[in-house]
Short mmCIF file of C-alpha atoms and ligand atoms in Angstrom, two decimals:
data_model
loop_
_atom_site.label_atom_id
_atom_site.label_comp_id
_atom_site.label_asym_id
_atom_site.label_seq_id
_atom_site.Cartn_x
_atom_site.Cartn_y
_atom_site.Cartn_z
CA UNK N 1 -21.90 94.04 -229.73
CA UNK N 2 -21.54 94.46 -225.66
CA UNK N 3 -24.78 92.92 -224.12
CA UNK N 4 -24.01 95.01 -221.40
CA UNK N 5 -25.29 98.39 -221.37
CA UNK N 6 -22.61 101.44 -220.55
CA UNK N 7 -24.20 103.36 -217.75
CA UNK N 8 -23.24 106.04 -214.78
CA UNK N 9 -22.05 104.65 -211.30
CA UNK N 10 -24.91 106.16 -210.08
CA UNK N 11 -27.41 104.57 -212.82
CA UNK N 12 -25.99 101.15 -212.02
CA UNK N 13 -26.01 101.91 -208.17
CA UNK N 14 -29.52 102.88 -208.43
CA UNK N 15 -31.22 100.45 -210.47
CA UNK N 16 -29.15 97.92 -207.97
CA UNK N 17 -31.24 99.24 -205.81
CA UNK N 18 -33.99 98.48 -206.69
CA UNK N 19 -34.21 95.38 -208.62
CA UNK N 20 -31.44 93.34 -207.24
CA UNK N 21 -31.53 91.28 -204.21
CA UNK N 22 -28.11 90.69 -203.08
CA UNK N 23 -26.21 87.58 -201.46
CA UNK N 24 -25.71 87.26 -197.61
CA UNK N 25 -26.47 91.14 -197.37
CA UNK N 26 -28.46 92.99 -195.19
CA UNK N 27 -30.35 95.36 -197.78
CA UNK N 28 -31.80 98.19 -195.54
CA UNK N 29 -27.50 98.82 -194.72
CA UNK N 30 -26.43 98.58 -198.37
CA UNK N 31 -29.29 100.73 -199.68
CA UNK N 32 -27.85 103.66 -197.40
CA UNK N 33 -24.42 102.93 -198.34
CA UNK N 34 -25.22 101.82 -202.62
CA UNK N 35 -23.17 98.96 -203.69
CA UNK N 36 -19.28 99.19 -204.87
CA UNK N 37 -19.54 98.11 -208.56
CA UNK N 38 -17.02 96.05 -209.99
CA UNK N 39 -16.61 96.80 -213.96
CA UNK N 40 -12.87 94.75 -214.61
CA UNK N 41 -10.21 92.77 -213.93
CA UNK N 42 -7.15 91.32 -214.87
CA UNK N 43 -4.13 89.70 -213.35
CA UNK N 44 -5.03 89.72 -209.56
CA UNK N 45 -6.66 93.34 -209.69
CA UNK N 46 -10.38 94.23 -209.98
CA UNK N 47 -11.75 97.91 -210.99
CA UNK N 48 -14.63 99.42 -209.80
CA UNK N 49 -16.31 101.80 -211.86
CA UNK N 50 -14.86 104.81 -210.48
CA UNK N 51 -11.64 103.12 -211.89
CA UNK N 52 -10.06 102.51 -208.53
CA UNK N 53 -7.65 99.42 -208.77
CA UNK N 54 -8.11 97.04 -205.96
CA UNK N 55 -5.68 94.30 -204.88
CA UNK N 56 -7.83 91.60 -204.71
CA UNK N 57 -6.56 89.46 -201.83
CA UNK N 58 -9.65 87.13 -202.06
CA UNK N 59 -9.65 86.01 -205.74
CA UNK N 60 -13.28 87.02 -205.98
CA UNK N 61 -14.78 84.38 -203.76
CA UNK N 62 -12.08 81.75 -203.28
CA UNK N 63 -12.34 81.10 -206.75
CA UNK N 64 -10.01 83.06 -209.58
CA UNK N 65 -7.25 81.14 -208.71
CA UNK N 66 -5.44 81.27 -212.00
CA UNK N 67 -5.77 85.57 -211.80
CA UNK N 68 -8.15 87.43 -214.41
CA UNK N 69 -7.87 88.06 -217.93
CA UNK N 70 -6.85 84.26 -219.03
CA UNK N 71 -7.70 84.35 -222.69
CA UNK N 72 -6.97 80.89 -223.00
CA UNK N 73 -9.97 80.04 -220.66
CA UNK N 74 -12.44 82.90 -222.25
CA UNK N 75 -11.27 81.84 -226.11
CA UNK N 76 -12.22 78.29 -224.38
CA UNK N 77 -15.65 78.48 -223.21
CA UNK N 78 -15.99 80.85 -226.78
CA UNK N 79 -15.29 77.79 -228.83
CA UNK N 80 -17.51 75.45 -226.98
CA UNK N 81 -20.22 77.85 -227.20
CA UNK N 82 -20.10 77.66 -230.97
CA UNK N 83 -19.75 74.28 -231.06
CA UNK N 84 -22.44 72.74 -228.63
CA UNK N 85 -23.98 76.11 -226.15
CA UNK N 86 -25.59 73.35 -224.18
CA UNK N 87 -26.29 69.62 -224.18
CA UNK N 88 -27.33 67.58 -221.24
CA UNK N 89 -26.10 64.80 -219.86
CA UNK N 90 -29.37 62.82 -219.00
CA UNK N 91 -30.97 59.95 -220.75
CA UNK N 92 -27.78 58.06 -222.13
CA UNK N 93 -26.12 61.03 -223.53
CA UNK N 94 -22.79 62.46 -222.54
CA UNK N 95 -20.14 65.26 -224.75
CA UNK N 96 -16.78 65.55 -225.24
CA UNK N 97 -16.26 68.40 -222.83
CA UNK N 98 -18.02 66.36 -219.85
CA UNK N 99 -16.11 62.94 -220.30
CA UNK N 100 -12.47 64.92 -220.74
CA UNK N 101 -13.01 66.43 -218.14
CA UNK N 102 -14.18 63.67 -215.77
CA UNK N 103 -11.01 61.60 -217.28
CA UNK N 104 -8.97 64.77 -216.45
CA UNK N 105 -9.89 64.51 -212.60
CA UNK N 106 -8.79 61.59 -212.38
CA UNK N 107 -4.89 62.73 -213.08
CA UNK N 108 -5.11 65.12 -210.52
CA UNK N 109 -7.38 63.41 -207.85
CA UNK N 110 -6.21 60.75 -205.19
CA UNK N 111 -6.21 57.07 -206.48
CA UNK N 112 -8.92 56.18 -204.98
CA UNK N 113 -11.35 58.49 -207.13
CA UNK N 114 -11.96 57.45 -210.20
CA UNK N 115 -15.77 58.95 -211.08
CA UNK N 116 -17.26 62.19 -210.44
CA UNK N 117 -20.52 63.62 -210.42
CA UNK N 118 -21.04 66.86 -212.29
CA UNK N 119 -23.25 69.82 -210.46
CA UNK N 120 -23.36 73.78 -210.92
CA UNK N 121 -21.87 74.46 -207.61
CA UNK N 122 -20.83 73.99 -204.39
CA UNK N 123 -23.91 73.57 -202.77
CA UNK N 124 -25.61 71.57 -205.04
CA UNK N 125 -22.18 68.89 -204.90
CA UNK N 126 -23.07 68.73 -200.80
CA UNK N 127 -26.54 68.14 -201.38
CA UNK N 128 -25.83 65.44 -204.04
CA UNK N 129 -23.17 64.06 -201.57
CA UNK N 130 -26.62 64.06 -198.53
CA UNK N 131 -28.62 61.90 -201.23
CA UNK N 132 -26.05 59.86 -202.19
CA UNK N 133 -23.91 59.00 -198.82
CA UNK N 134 -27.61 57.86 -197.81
CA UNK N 135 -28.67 55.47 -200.59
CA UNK N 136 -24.82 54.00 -200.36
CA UNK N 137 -26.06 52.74 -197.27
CA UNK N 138 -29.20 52.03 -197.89
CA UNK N 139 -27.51 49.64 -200.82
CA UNK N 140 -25.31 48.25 -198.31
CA UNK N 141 -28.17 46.86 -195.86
CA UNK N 142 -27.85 49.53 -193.46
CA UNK N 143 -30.57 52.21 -193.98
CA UNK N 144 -30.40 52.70 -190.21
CA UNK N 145 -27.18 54.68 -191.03
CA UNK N 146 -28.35 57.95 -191.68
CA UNK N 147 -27.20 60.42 -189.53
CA UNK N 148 -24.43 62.94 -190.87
CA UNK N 149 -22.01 64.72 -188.50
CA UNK N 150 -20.19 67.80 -189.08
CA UNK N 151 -19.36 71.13 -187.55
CA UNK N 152 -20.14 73.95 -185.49
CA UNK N 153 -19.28 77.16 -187.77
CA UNK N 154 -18.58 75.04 -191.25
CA UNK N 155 -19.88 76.22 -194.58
CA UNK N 156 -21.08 73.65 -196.77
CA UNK N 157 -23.39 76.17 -198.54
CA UNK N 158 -26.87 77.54 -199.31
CA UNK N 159 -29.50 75.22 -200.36
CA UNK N 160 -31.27 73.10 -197.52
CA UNK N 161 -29.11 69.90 -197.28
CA UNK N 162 -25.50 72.04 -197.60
CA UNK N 163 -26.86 75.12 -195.39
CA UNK N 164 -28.05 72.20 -192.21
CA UNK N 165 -24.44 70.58 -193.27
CA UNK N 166 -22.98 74.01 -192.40
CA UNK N 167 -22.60 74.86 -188.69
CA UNK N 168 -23.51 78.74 -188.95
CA UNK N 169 -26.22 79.23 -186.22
CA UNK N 170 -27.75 82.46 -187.94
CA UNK N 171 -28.03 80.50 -191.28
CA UNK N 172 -30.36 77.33 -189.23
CA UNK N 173 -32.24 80.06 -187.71
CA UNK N 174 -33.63 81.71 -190.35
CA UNK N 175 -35.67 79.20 -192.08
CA UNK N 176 -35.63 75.95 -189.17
CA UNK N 177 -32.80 74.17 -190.19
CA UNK N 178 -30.43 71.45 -189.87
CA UNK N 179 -32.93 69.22 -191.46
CA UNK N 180 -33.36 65.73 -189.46
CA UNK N 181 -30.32 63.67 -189.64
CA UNK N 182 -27.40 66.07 -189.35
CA UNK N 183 -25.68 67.22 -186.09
CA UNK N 184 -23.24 69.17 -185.37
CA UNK N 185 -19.46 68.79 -183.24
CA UNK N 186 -16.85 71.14 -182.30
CA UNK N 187 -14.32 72.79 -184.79
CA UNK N 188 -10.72 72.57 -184.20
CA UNK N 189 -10.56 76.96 -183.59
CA UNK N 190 -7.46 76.87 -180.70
CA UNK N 191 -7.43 80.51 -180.95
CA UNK N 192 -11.19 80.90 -180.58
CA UNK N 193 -11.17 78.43 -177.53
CA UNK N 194 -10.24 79.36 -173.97
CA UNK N 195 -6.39 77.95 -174.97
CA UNK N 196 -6.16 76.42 -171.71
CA UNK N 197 -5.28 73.02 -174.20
CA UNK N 198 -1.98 73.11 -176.22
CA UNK N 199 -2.97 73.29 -179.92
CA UNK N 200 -2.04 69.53 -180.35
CA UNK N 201 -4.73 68.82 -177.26
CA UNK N 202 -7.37 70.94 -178.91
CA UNK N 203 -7.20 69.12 -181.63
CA UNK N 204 -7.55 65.77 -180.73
CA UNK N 205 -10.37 66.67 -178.12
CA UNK N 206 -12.25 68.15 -181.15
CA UNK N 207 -11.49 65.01 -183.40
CA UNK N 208 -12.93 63.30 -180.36
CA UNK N 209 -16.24 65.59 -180.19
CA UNK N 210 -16.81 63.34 -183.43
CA UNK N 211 -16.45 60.41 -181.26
CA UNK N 212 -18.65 61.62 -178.38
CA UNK N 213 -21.29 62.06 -180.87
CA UNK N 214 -20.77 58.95 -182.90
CA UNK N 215 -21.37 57.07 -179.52
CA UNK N 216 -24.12 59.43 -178.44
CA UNK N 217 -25.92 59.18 -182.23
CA UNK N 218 -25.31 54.93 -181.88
CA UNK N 219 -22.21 53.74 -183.58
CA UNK N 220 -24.77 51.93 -186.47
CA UNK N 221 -26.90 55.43 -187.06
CA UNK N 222 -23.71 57.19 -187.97
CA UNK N 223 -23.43 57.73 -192.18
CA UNK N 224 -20.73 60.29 -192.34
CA UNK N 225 -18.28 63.11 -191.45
CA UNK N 226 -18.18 66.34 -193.33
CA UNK N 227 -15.36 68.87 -193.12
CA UNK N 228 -13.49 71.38 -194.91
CA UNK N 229 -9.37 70.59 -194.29
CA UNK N 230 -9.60 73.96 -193.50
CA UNK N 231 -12.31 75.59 -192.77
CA UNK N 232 -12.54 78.69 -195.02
CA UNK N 233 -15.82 81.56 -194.41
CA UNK N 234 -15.64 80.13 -191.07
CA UNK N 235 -12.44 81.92 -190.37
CA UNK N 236 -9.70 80.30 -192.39
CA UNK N 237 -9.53 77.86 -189.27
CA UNK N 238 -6.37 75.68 -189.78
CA UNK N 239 -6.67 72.66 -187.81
CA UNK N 240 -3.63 71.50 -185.47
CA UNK N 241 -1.97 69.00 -186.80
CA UNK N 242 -3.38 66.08 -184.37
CA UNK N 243 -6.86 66.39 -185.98
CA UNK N 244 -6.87 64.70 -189.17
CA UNK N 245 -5.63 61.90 -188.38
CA UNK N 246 -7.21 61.44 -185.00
CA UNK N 247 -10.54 61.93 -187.70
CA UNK N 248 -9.38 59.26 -189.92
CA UNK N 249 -8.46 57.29 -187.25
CA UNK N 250 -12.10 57.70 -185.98
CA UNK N 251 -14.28 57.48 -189.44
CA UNK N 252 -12.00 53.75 -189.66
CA UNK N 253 -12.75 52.50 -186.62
CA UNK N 254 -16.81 52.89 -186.64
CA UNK N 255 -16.73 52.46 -190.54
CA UNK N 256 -18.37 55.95 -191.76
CA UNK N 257 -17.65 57.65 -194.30
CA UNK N 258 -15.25 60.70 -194.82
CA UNK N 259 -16.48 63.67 -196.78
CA UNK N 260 -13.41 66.03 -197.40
CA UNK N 261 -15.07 69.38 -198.39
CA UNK N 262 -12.83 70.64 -201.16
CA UNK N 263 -14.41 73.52 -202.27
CA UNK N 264 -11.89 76.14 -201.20
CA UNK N 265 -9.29 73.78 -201.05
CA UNK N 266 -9.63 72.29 -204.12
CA UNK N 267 -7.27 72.11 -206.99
CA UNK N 268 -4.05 74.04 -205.14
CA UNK N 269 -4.99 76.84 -202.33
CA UNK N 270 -3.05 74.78 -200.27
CA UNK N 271 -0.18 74.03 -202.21
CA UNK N 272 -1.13 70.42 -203.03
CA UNK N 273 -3.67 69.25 -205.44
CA UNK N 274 -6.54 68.87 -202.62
CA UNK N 275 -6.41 69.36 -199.05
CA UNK N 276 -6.83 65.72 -198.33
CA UNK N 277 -3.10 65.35 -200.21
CA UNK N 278 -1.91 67.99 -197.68
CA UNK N 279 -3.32 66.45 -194.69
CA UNK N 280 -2.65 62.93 -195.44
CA UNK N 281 -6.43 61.70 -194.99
CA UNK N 282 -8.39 58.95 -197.23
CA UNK N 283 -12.29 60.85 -197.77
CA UNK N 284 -14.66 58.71 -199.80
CA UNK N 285 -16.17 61.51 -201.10
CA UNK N 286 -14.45 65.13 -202.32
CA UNK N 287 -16.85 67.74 -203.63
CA UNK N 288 -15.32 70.81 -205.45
CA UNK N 289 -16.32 73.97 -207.51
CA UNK N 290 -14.88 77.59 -207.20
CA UNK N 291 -11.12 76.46 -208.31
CA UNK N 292 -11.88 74.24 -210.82
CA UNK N 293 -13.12 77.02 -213.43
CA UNK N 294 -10.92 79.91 -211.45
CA UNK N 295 -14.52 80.87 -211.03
CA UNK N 296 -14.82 81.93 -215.26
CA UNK N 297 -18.11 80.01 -215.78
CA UNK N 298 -19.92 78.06 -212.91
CA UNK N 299 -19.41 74.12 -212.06
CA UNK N 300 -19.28 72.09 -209.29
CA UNK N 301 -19.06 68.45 -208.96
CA UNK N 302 -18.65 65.40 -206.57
CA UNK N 303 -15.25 63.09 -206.56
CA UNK N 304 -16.58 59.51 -205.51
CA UNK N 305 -14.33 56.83 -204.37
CA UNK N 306 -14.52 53.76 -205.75
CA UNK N 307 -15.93 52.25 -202.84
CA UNK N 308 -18.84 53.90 -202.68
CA UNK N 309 -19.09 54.40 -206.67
CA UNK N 310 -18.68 50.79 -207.07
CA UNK N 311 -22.12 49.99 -204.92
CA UNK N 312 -23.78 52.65 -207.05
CA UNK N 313 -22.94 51.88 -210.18
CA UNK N 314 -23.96 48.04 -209.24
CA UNK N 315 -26.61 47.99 -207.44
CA UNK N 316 -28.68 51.51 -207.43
CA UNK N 317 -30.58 50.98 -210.63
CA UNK N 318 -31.40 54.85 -211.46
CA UNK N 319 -30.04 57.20 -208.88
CA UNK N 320 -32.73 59.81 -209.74
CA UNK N 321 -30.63 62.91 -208.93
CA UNK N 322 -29.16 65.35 -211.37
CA UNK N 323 -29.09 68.99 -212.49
CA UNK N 324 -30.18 70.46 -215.79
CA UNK N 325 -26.53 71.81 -215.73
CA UNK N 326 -24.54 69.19 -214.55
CA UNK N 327 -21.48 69.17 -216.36
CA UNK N 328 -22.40 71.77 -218.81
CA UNK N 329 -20.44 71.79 -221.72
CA UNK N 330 -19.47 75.38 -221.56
CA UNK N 331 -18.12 75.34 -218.07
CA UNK N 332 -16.22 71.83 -218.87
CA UNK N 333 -14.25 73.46 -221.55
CA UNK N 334 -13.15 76.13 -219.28
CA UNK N 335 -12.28 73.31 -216.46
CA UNK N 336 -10.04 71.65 -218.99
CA UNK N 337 -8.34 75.15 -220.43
CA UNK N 338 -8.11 76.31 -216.31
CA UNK N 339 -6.38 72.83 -215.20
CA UNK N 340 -4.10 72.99 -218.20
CA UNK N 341 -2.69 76.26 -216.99
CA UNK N 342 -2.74 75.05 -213.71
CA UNK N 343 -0.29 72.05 -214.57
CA UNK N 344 1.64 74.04 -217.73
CA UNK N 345 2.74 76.67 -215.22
CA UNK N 346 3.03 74.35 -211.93
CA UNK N 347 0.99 76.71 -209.98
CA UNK N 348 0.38 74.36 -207.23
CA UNK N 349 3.95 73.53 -206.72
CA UNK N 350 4.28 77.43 -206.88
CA UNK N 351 2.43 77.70 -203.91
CA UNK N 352 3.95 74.70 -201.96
CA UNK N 353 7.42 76.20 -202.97
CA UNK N 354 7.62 79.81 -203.79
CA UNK N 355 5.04 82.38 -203.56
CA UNK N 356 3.38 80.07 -200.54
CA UNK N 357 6.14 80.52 -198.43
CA UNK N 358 7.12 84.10 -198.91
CA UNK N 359 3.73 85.52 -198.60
CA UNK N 360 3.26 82.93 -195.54
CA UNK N 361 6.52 84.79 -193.94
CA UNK N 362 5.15 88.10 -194.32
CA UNK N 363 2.07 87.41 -193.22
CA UNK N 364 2.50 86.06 -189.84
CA UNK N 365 4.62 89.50 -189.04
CA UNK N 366 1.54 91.23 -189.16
CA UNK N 367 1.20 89.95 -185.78
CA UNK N 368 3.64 92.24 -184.56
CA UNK N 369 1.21 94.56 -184.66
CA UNK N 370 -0.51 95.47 -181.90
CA UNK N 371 -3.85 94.73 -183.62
CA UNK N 372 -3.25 91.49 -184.14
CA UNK N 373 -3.86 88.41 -181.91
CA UNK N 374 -2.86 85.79 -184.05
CA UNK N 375 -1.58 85.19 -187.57
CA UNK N 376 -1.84 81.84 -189.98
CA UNK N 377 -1.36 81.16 -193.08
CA UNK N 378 -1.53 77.88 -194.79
CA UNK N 379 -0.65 77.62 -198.59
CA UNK N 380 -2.23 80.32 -199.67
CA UNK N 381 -5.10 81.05 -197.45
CA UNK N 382 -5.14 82.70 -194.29
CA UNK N 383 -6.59 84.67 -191.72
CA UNK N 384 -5.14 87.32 -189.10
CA UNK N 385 -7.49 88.11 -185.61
CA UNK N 386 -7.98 91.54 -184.40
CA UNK N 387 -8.06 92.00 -180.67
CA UNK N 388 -8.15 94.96 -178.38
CA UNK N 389 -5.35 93.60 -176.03
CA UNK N 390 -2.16 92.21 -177.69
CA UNK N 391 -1.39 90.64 -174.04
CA UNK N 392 -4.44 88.90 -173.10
CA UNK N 393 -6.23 88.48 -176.36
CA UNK N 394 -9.05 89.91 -175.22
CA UNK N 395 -11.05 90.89 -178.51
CA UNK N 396 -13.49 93.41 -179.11
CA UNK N 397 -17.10 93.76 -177.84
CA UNK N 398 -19.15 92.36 -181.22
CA UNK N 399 -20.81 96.21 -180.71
CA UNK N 400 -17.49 98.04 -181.88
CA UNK N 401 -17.52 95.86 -185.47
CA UNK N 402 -13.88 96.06 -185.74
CA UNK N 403 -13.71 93.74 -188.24
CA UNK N 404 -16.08 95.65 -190.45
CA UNK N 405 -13.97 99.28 -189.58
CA UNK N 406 -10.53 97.27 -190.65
CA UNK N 407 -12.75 96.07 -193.88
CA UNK N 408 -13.34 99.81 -194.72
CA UNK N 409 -9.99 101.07 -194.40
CA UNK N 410 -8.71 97.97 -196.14
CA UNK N 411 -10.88 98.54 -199.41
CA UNK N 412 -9.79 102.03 -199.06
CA UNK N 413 -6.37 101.26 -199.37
CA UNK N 414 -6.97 99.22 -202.49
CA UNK N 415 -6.85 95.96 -201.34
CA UNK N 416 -9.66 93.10 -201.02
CA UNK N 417 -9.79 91.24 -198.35
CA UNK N 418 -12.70 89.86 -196.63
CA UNK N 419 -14.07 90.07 -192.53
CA UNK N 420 -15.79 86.81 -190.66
CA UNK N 421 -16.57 88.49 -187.47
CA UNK N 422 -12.83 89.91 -186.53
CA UNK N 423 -11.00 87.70 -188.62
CA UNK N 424 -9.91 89.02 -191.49
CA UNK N 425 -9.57 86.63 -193.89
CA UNK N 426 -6.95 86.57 -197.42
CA UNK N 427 -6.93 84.09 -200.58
CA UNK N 428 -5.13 85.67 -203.31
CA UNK N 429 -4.31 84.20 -207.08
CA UNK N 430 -2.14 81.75 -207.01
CA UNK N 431 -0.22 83.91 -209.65
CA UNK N 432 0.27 87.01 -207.24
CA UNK N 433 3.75 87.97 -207.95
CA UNK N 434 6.28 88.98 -205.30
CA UNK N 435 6.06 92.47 -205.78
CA UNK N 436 2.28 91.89 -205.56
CA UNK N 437 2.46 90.23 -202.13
CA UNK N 438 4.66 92.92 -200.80
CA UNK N 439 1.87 95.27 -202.44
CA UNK N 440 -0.98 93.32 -200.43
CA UNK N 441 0.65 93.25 -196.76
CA UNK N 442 1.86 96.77 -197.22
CA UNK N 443 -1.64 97.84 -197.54
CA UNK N 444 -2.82 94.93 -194.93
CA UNK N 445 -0.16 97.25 -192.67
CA UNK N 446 -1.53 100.64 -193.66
CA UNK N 447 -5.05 99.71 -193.01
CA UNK N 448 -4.15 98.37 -189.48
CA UNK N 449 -2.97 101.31 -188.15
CA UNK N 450 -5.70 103.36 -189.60
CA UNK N 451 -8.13 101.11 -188.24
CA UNK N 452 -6.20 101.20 -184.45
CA UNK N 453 -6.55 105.31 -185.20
CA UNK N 454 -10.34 104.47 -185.95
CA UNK N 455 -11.14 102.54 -182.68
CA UNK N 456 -8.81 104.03 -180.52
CA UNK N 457 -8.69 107.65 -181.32
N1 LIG C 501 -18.38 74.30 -199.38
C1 LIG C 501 -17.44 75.19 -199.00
C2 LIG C 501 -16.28 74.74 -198.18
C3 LIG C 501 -17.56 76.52 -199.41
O1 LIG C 501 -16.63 77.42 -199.01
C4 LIG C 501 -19.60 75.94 -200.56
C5 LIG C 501 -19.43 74.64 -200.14
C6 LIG C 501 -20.79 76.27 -201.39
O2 LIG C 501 -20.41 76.56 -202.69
P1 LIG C 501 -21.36 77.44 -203.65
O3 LIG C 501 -20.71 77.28 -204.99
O4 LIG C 501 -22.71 76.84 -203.63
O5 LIG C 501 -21.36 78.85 -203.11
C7 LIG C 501 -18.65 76.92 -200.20
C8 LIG C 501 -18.84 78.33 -200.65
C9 LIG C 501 -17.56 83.59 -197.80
C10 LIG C 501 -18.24 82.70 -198.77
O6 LIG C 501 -18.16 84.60 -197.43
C11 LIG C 501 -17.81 81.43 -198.97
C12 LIG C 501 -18.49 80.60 -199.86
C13 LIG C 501 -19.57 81.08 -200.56
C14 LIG C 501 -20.02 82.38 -200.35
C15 LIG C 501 -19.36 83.21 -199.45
O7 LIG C 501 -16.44 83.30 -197.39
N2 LIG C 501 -18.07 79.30 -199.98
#
């Protein structure tokens, strides 16, 4: 028997209403406009409950990576259920689902991870990675190292310790954060800076930012770097190519400790297993969620390298940290059945090879539109920027909310895709087909020029 009860549009929009508080939403606005509820999905579409079929160019959240409807995944987490709903993984116990899985990690994950750290999220893995980066050194002699750098604009997530990782000034205004001991250096964004650098300069003056501050902090204060390969609510900000290592180069020389934020990139988006694979960089510490259950059940977890797993496991007695779901049984079992398909059907090859690449090409001719400022796409996530003037770049005064007017007419058209300011952002399924990606820039195209109608008619 459905749990879930069959009601109107209207019945669902209004209870919404007013029992539900939403996400990231300002609820005055969406109580005028009622919420768009989504009733479906399968293959890389989503219904709403009007039964309009959306295109849904940002696999829910970053997350449904292997497309909807997977009954291998749902039959999956339906087995485990009957077998063990929930055990924990506290006091000396462990299950099946939570040690196949952490063996299964370390297939796909660089050599130098060979543990991992089970959470519920995304957040929670970057608040584990706070607690733990800090007793490594404590272990190691040096609890003067303490201090965590990372990045104006990054999105580390929602609880304290992830949200004063993050860089997003609204989100440390609201409720007096970064909390002590995290600060915050410039993002590689060449098309958000005055481009008076080349790309390649950019990049290695923001790698250096890091530097500045390491010197600024005191070489011996400095615990870690924190960044996302690329950074993804931010803007789907694609670093040059100078950055990465000019960061590695830096986290060697003063010794600290490289936190690769593999949330979004995680397990394929772009086109190799992690993003550390595609930019050739060594991180001590990965943490992941989203991708790893194509977002079917939640889980989250922390990759730790052996360096710093090797101190722990020696010499922290109890590390008294942990989540009443970490590594829930449920939401290993759909890990394992999600990675399976991953590797049976070579999805992240797929991406590096085939559907990458063509949607890649298409996308960057939406540039020629006189809309667009830039195009990027890497793997399979990227970002276009409206501006008013195709010559100068100029963009739009924040008043005009262009990106939110493309975001209408974009939905309208039947596609998903998301806004960060005016950036409009795209992460389809990895499985979109070819007549799928046509699909998406078609309507990408359509709602352009009805948004240039919009805010220049
Ligand atoms: N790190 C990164 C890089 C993320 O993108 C998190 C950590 C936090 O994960 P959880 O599972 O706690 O949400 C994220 C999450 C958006 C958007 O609007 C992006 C995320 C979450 C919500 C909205 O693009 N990313």
């Amino acid at each position: 028997m459905a749990a879930i009860e069959k009601r109107s549009r209207e019945d669902w929009q209004e209870l919404d209403r007013e029992h539900h508080l939403h996400p990231f939403t300002d609820h005055k606005d969406l109580h005028q406009k009622r919420s768009r509820i989504i009733t479906r999905a399968e293959g890389v579409y989503i219904y709403d409950a009007d039964g309009s079929k959306i295109l849904d160019g940002m696999s829910g959240l970053w997350c449904v990576n292997t497309g909807y409807g997977r009954d291998e995944i749902i039959d999956a987490a339906a087995a485990q259920m009957r077998e063990l709903p929930y055990y924990n993984n506290f006091f000396q116990c462990a299950h099946p689902p939570s040690i196949e899985l952490a063996a299964m990690l370390k297939e796909v994950t660089p050599p130098q991870f060979n543990r991992v750290f089970f959470t519920g999220s995304g957040s929670e893995s970057n608040d584990t990675i706070v607690r733990m980066v800090r007793t490594y050194w404590d272990l190691m002699g040096q609890p003067e190292r303490h201090t965590i750098i990372s990045r104006y604009n990054a999105y580390h997530g929602s609880t304290v310790a992830a949200a004063s990782l993050g860089g997003m000034k609204p989100m440390h205004k609201q409720s007096g954060l970064p909390i002590p001991g995290i600060v915050h250096v410039d993002q590689p964004y060449w098309f958000g800076s005055d481009r008076s650098l080349s790309p390649d300069e950019l990049g290695l003056a923001a790698a250096r930012s890091i530097e500045d501050k390491i010197k600024e902090v005191g070489p011996e204060k400095v615990a870690a770097f924190i960044g996302e390969p690329v950074q993804g609510a931010g803007g789907v900000i694609i670093p040059p190519d100078s950055y990465w290592p000019e960061v590695q180069r830096i986290c060697d020389e003063y010794g600290i400790l490289l936190i690769s934020d593999e949330v979004i990139t995680g397990f394929g988006r772009l086109g190799e297993w992690f993003g550390a694979d595609y930019f050739v960089t060594k991180p001590d510490f990965m943490p992941f969620a989203k991708g790893v259950t194509s977002g079917y059940l939640p889980l989250g977890g922390v990759l730790v390298s052996d360096r710093v797993a090797d101190v722990l496991v020696e010499k922290a007695g109890e590390f008294a940290h942990g989540y009443t779901y970490s590594g829930h049984p449920a939401a290993c079992a759909v890990a394992i059945a999600n990675l399976k398909i991953l590797q049976r059907e070579n999805l992240v090859e797929r991406i590096r090879d085939d559907i990458g690449p063509y949607l890649q090409a298409k996308w960057a001719a939406l540039a020629e539109h006189p809309l667009v400022g830039e195009a990027r796409m890497v793997g399979l996530m990227g970002a276009f920027e409206l501006v008013k003037d195709q010559e100068s770049l100029e963009r739009f005064d924040e008043k005009v909310g262009a990106g939110g007017v493309y975001r209408d007419h974009v939905t309208a058209a039947g596609l998903c895709l998301r806004a960060s300011g005016d950036t409009i952002i795209c992460a389809p399924p990895f499985t979109l087909s070819y007549a799928e990606a046509d699909e998406l820039i078609d309507k990408a195209r359509i709602a352009l020029d009805l948004t240039q109608k919009s805010l220049k008619g």
